[in-house]
PDB file of C-alpha atoms in Angstrom:
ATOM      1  CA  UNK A   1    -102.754 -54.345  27.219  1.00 45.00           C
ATOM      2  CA  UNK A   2    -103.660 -55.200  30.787  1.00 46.00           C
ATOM      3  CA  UNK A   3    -101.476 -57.445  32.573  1.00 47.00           C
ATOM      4  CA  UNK A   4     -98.717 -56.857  30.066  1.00 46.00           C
ATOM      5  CA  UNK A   5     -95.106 -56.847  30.980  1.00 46.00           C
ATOM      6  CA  UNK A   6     -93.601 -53.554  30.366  1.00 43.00           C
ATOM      7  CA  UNK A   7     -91.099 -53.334  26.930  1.00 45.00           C
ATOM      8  CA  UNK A   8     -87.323 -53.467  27.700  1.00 45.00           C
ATOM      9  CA  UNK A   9     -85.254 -51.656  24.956  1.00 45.00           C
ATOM     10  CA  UNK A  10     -82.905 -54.060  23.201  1.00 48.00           C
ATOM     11  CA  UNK A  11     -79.898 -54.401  24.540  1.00 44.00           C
ATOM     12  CA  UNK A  12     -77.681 -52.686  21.834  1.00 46.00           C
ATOM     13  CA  UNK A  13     -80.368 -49.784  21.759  1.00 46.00           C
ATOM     14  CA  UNK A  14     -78.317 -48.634  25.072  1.00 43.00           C
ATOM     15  CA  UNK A  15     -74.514 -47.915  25.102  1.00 47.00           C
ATOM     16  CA  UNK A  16     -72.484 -49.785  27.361  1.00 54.00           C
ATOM     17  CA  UNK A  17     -70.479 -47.463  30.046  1.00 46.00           C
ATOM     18  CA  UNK A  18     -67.277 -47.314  28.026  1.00 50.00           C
ATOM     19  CA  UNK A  19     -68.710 -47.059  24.617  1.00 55.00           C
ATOM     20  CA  UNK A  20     -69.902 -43.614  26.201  1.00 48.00           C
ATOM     21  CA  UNK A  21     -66.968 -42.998  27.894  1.00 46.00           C
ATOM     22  CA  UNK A  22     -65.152 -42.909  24.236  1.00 50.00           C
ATOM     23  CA  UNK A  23     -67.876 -41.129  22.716  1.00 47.00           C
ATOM     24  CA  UNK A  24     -67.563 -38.139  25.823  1.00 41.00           C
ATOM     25  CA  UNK A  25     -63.349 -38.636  24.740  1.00 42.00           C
ATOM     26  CA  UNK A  26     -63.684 -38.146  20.742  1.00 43.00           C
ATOM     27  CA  UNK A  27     -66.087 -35.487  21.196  1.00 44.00           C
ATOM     28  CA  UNK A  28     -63.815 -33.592  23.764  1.00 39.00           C
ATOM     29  CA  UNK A  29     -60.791 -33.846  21.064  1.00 42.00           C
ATOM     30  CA  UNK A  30     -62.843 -32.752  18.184  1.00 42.00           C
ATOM     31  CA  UNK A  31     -64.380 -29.575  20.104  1.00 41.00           C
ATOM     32  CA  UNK A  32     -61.329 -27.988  20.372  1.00 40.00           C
ATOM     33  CA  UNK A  33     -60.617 -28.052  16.821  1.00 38.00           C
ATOM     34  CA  UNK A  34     -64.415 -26.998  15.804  1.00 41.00           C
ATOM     35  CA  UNK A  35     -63.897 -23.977  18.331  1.00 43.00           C
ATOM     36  CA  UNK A  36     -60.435 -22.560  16.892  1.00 45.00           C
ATOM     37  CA  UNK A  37     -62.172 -22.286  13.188  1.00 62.00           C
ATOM     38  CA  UNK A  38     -63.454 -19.036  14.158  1.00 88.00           C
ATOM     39  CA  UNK A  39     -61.278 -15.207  14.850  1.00 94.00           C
ATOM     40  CA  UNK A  40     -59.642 -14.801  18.488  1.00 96.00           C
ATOM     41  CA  UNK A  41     -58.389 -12.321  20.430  1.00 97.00           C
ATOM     42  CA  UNK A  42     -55.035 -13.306  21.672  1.00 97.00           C
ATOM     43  CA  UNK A  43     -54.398 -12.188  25.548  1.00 96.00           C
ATOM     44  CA  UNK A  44     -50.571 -11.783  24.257  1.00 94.00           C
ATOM     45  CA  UNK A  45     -49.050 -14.106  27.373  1.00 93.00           C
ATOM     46  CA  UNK A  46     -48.480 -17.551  25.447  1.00 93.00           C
ATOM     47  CA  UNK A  47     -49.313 -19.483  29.269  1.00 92.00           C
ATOM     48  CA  UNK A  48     -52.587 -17.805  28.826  1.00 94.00           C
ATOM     49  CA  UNK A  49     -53.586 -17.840  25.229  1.00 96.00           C
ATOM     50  CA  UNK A  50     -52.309 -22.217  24.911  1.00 95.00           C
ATOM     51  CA  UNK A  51     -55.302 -22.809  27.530  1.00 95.00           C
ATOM     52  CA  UNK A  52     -58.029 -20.706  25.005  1.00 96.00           C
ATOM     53  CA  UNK A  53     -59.343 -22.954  21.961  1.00 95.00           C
ATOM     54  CA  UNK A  54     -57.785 -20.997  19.278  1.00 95.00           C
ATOM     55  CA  UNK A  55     -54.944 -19.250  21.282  1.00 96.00           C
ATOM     56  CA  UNK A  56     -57.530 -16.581  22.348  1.00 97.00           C
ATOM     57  CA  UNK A  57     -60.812 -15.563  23.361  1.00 97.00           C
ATOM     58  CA  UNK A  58     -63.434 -16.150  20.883  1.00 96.00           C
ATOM     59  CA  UNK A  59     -65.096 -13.151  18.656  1.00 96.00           C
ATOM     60  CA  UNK A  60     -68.382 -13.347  18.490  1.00 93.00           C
ATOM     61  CA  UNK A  61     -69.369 -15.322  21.678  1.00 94.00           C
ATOM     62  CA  UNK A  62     -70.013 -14.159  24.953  1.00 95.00           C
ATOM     63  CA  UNK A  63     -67.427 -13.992  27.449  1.00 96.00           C
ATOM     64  CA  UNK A  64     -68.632 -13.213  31.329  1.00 96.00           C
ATOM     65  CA  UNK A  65     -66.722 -11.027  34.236  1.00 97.00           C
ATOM     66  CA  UNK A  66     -67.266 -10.660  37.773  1.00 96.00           C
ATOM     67  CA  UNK A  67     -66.362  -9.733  40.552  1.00 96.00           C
ATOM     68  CA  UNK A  68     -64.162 -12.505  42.818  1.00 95.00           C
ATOM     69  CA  UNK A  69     -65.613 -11.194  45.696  1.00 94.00           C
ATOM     70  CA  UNK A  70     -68.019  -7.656  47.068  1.00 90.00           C
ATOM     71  CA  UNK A  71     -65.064  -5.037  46.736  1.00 92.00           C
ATOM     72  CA  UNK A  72     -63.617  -6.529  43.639  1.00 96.00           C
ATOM     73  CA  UNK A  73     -65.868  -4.426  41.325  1.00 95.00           C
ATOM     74  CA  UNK A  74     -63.275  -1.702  40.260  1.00 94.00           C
ATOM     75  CA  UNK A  75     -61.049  -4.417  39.396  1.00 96.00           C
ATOM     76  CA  UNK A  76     -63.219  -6.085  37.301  1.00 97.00           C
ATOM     77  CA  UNK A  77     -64.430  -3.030  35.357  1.00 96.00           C
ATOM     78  CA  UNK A  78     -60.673  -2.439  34.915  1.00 96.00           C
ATOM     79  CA  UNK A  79     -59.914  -6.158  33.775  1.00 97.00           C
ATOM     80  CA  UNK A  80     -63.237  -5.762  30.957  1.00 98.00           C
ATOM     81  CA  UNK A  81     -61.570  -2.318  30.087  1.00 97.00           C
ATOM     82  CA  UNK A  82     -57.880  -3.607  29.322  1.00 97.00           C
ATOM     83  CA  UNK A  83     -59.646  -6.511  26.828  1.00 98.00           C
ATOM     84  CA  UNK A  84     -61.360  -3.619  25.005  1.00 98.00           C
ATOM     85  CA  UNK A  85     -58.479  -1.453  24.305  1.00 97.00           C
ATOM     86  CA  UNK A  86     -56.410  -4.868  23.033  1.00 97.00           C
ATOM     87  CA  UNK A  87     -58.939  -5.222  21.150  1.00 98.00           C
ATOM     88  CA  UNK A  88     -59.081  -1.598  19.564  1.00 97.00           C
ATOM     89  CA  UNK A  89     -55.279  -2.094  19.229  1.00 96.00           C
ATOM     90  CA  UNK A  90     -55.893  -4.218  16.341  1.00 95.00           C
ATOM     91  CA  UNK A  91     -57.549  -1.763  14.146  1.00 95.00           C
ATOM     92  CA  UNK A  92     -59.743   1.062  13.661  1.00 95.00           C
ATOM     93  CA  UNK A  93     -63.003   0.870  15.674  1.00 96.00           C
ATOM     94  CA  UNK A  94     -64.799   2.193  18.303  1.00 97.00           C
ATOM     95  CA  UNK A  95     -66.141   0.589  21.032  1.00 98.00           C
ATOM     96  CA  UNK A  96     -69.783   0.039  22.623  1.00 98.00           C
ATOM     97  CA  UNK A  97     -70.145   0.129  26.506  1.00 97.00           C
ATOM     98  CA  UNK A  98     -73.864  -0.672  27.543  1.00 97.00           C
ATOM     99  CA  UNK A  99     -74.658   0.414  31.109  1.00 97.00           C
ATOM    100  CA  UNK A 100     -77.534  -1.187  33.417  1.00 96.00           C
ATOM    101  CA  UNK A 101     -78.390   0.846  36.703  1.00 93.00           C
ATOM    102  CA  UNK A 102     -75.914   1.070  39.153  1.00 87.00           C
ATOM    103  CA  UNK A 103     -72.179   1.136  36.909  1.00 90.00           C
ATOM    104  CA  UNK A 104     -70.850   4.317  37.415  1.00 86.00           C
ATOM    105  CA  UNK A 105     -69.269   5.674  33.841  1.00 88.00           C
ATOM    106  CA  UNK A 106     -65.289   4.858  33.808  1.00 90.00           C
ATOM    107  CA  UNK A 107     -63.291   8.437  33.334  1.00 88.00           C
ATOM    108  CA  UNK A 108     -61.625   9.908  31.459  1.00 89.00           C
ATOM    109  CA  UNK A 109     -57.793   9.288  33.140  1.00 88.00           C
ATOM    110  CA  UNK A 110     -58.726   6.052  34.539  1.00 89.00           C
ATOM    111  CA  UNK A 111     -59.493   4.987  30.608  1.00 94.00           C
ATOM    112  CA  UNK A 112     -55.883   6.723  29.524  1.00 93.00           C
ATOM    113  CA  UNK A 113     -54.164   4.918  32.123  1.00 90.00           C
ATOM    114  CA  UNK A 114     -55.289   1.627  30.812  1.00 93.00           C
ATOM    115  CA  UNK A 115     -54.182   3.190  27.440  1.00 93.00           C
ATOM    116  CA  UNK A 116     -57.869   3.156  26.146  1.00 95.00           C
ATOM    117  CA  UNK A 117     -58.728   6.479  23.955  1.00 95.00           C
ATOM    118  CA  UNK A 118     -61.703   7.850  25.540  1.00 95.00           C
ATOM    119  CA  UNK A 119     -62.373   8.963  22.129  1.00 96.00           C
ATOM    120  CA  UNK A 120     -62.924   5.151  21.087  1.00 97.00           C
ATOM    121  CA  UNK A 121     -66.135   4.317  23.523  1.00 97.00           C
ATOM    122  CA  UNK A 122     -69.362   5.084  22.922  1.00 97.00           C
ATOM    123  CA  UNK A 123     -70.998   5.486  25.890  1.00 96.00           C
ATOM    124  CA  UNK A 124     -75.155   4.002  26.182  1.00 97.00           C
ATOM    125  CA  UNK A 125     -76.889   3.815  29.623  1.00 96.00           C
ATOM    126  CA  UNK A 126     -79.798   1.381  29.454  1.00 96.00           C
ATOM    127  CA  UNK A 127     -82.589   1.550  31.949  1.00 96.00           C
ATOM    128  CA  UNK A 128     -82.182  -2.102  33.233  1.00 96.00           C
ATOM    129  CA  UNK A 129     -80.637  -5.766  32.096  1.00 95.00           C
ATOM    130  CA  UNK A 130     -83.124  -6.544  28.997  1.00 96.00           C
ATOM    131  CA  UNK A 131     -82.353  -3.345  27.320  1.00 97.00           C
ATOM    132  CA  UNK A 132     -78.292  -3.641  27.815  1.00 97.00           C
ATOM    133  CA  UNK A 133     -79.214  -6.783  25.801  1.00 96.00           C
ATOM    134  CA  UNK A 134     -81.298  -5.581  23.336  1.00 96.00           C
ATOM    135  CA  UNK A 135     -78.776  -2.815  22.738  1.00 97.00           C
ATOM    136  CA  UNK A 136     -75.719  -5.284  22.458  1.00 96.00           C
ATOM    137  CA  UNK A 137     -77.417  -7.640  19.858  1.00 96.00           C
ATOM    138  CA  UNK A 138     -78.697  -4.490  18.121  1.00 95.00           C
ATOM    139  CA  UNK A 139     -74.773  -3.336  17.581  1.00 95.00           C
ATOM    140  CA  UNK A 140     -73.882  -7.096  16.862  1.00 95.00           C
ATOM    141  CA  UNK A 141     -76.169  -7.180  14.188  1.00 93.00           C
ATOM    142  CA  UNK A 142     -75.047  -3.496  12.925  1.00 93.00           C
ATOM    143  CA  UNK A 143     -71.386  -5.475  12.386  1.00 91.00           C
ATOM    144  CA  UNK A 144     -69.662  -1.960  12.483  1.00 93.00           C
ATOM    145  CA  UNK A 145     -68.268  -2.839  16.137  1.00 96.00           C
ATOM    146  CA  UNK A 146     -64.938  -4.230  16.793  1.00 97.00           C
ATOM    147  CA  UNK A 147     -65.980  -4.802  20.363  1.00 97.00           C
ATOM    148  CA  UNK A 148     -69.428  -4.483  22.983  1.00 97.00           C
ATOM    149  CA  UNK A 149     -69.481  -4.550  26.449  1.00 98.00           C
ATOM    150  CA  UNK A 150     -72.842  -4.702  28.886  1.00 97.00           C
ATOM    151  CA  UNK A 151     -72.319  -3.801  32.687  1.00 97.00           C
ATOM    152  CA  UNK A 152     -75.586  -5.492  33.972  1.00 95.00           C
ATOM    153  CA  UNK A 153     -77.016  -5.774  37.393  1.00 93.00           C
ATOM    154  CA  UNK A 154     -78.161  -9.594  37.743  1.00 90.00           C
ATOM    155  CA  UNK A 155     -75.802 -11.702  34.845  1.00 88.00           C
ATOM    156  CA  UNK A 156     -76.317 -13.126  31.612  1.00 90.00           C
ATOM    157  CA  UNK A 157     -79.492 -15.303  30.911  1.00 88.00           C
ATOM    158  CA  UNK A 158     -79.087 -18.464  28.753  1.00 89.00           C
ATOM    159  CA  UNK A 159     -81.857 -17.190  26.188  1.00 89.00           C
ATOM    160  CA  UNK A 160     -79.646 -13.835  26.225  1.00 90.00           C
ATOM    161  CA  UNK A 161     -76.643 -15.610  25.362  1.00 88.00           C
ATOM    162  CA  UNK A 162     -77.858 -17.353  22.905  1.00 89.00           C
ATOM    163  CA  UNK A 163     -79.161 -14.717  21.159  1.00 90.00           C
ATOM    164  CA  UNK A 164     -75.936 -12.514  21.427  1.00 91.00           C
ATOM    165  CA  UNK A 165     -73.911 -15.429  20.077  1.00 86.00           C
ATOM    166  CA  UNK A 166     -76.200 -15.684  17.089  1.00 85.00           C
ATOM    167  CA  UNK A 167     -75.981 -12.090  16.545  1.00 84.00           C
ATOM    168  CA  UNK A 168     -73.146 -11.781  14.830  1.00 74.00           C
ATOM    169  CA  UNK A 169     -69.632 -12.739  14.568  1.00 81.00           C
ATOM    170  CA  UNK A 170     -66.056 -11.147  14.419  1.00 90.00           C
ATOM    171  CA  UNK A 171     -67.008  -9.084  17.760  1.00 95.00           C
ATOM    172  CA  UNK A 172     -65.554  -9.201  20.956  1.00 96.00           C
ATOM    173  CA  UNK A 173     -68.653  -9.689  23.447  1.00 97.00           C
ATOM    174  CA  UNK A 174     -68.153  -9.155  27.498  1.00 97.00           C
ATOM    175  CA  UNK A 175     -70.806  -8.880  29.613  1.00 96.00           C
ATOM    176  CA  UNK A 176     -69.812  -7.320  33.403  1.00 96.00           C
ATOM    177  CA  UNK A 177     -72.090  -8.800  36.417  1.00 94.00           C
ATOM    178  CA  UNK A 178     -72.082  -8.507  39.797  1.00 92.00           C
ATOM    179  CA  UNK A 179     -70.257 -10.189  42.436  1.00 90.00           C
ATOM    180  CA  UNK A 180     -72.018 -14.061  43.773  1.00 82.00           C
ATOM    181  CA  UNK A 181     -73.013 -17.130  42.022  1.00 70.00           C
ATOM    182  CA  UNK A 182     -73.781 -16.687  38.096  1.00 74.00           C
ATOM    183  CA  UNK A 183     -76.649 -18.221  36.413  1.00 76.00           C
ATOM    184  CA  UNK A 184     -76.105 -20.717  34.119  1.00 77.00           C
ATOM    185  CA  UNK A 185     -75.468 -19.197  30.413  1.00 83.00           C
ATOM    186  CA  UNK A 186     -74.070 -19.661  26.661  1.00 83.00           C
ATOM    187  CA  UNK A 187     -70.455 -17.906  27.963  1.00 92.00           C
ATOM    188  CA  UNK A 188     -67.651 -19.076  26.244  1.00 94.00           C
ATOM    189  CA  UNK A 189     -65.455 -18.017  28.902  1.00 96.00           C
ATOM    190  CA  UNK A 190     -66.576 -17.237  32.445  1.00 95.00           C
ATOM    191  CA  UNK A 191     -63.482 -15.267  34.637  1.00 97.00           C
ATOM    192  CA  UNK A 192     -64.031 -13.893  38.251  1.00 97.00           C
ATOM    193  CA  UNK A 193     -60.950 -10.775  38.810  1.00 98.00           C
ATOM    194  CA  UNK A 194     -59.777 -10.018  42.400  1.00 97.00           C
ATOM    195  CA  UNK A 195     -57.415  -6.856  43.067  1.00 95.00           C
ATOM    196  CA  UNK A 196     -53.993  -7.481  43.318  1.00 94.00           C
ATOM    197  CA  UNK A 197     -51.437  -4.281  44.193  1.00 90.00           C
ATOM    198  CA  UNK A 198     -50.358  -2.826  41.242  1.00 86.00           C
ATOM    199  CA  UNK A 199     -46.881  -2.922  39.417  1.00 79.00           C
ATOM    200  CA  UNK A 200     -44.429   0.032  38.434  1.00 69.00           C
ATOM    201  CA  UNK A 201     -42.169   0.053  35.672  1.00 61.00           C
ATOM    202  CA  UNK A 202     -39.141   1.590  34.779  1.00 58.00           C
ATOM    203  CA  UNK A 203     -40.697   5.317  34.636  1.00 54.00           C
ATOM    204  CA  UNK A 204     -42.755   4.983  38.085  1.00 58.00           C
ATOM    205  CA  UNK A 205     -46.288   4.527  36.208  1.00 71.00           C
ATOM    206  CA  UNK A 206     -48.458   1.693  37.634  1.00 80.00           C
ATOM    207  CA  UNK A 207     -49.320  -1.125  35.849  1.00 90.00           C
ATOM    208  CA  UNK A 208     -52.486  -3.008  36.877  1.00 93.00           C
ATOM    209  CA  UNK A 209     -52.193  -6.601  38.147  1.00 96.00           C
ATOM    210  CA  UNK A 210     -55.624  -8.612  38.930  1.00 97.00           C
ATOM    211  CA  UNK A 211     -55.713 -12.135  40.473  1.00 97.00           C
ATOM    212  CA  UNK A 212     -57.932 -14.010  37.536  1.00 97.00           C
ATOM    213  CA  UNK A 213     -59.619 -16.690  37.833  1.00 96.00           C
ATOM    214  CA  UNK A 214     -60.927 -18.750  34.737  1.00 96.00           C
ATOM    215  CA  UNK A 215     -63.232 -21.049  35.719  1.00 93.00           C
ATOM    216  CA  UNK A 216     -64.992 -21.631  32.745  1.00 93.00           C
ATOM    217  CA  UNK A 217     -63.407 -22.423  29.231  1.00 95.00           C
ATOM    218  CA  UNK A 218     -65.629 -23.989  26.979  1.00 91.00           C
ATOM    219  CA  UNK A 219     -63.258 -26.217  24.749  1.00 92.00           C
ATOM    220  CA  UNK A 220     -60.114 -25.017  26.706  1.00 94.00           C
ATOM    221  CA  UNK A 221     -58.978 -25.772  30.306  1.00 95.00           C
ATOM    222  CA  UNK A 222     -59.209 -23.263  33.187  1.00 95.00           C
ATOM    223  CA  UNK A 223     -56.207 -21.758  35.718  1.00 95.00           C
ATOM    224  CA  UNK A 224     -55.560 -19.008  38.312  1.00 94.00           C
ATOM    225  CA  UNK A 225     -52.874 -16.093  37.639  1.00 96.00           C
ATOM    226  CA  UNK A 226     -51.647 -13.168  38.743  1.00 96.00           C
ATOM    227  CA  UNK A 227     -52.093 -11.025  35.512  1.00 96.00           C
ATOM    228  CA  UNK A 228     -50.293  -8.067  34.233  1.00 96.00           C
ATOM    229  CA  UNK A 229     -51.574  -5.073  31.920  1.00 95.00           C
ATOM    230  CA  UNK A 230     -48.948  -3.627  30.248  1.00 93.00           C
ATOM    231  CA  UNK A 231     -51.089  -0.243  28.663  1.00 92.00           C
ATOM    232  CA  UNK A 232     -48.311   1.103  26.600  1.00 92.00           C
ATOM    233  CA  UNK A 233     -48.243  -2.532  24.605  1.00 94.00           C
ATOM    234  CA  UNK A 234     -52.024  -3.524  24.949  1.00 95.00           C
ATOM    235  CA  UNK A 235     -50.977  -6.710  25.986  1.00 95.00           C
ATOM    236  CA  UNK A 236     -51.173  -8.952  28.980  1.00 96.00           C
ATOM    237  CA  UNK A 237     -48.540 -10.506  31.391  1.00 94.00           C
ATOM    238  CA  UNK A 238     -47.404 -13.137  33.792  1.00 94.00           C
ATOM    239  CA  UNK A 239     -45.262 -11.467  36.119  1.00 87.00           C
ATOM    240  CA  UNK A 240     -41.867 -13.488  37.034  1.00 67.00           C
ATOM    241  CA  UNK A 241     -42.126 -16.068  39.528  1.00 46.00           C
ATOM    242  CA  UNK A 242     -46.279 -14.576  40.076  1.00 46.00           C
ATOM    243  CA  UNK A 243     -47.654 -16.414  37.694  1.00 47.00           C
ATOM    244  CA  UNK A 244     -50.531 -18.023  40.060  1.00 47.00           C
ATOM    245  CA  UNK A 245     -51.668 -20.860  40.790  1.00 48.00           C
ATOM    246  CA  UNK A 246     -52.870 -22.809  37.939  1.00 45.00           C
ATOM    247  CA  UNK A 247     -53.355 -26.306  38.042  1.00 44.00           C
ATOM    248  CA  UNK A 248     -50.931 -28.867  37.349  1.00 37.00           C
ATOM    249  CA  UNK A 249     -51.217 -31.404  34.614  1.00 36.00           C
ATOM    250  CA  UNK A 250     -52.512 -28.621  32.104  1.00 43.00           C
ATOM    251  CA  UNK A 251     -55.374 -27.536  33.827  1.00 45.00           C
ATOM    252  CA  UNK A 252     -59.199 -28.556  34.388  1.00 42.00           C
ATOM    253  CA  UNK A 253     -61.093 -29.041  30.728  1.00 40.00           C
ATOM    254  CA  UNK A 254     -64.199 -26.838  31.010  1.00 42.00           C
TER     255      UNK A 254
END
């Protein structure tokens, strides 16, 4: 109607600032226990696994690597490689490695180093980022996995993510991107992995360290370590007195 003032909502139809402010609190205690309903897969360093919803990271959801920096790659790869043969450790299983243009296949020794059978990864190069997905939920959906991995060339799209997540559960999803700033997505967990010199034990044979970075923890908090793979146990470490720099007061809720 002309000249008519324009409608205000009614007062109580808008939450004051610290009504919201409680809502944003109860709904950041109650996520945590929503997210630890579902399987994890423990890390096996209790500093690590008390800052993942559910003491590990979720099966079934995406979880995204990169790079810290151009140079980093190798380190990464390495990083995605030690989660899949934890994750094989549990049980029988192979595992599903979907490569994009431009990942080199991992060997052989490098893989028996880690303590990954090469026998347990099935190998699948794609010819660019939409088919690594369309592979991945393809195998989610099969549910015969115990883990997937996609080496892609520009990062994980939110549509892509969502998809994957709703593709099935029990899984243990990582997706490997390039170095540089990631787009945003439906990751559960988002870690960047820098090179650190490697460890030797007792018998002279190396054991890989990476500086990790969590940055994103959906329902958890994130942290910086120095991280240890111990391939004979399939498990990760803090070394003594390494154990990074992860923030004080409990960390940063993602």
């Amino acid at each position: 109607m002309a000249g008519a003032e324009p409608m205000e909502p009614p007062d109580d139809a808008i939450p004051d600032r610290p009504a919201r402010e409680t809502l944003a609190h109860l709904r950041a205690r109650i996520a945590p226990a929503e997210a630890a309903s579902g399987p994890v897969l423990p890390l096996g360093a209790p500093p690590l696994d008390q800052r993942l919803p559910g003491g590990g990271l979720a099966l079934g959801a995406p979880h995204e690597i990169a790079p810290e920096d151009v140079g980093d790659e190798a380190a990464a790869l390495g990083f995605l490689l030690a989660l899949l043969a934890r994750r094989l450790a549990e049980g029988p299983g192979e595992a599903l490695l979907v490569l994009a243009p431009g990942h080199p296949l991992p060997y052989g020794h490098g893989l028996l180093a880690l303590g990954l059978d090469p026998g347990r990864l099935l190998f699948l190069e794609a010819g660019d980022d939409v088919e690594v997905f369309r592979a991945l939920e393809a195998a989610l959906q099969a549910g015969s996995l115990p883990a997937v991995a996609g080496l892609v060339a520009e990062g994980l799209p939110l549509v892509a993510g969502r998809r994957l997540q709703r593709a099935g559960a029990g899984t243990l999803l990582l997706i490997l991107r390039p170095a540089g700033a990631g787009r945003p997505n439906g990751a559960a967990t988002r870690w960047r992995i820098a090179a650190a010199p490697a460890a030797r034990d007792g018998a002279a044979n190396p054991r890989p360290r990476w500086r990790a970075r969590l940055e994103r923890c959906r329902n958890g908090r994130t942290g910086d370590w120095l991280m240890e793979w111990d391939g004979g146990a399939h498990r990760f470490d803090l070394p003594h007195g390494l154990a990074g720099r992860a923030p004080a007061a409990g960390g940063t809720p993602a």
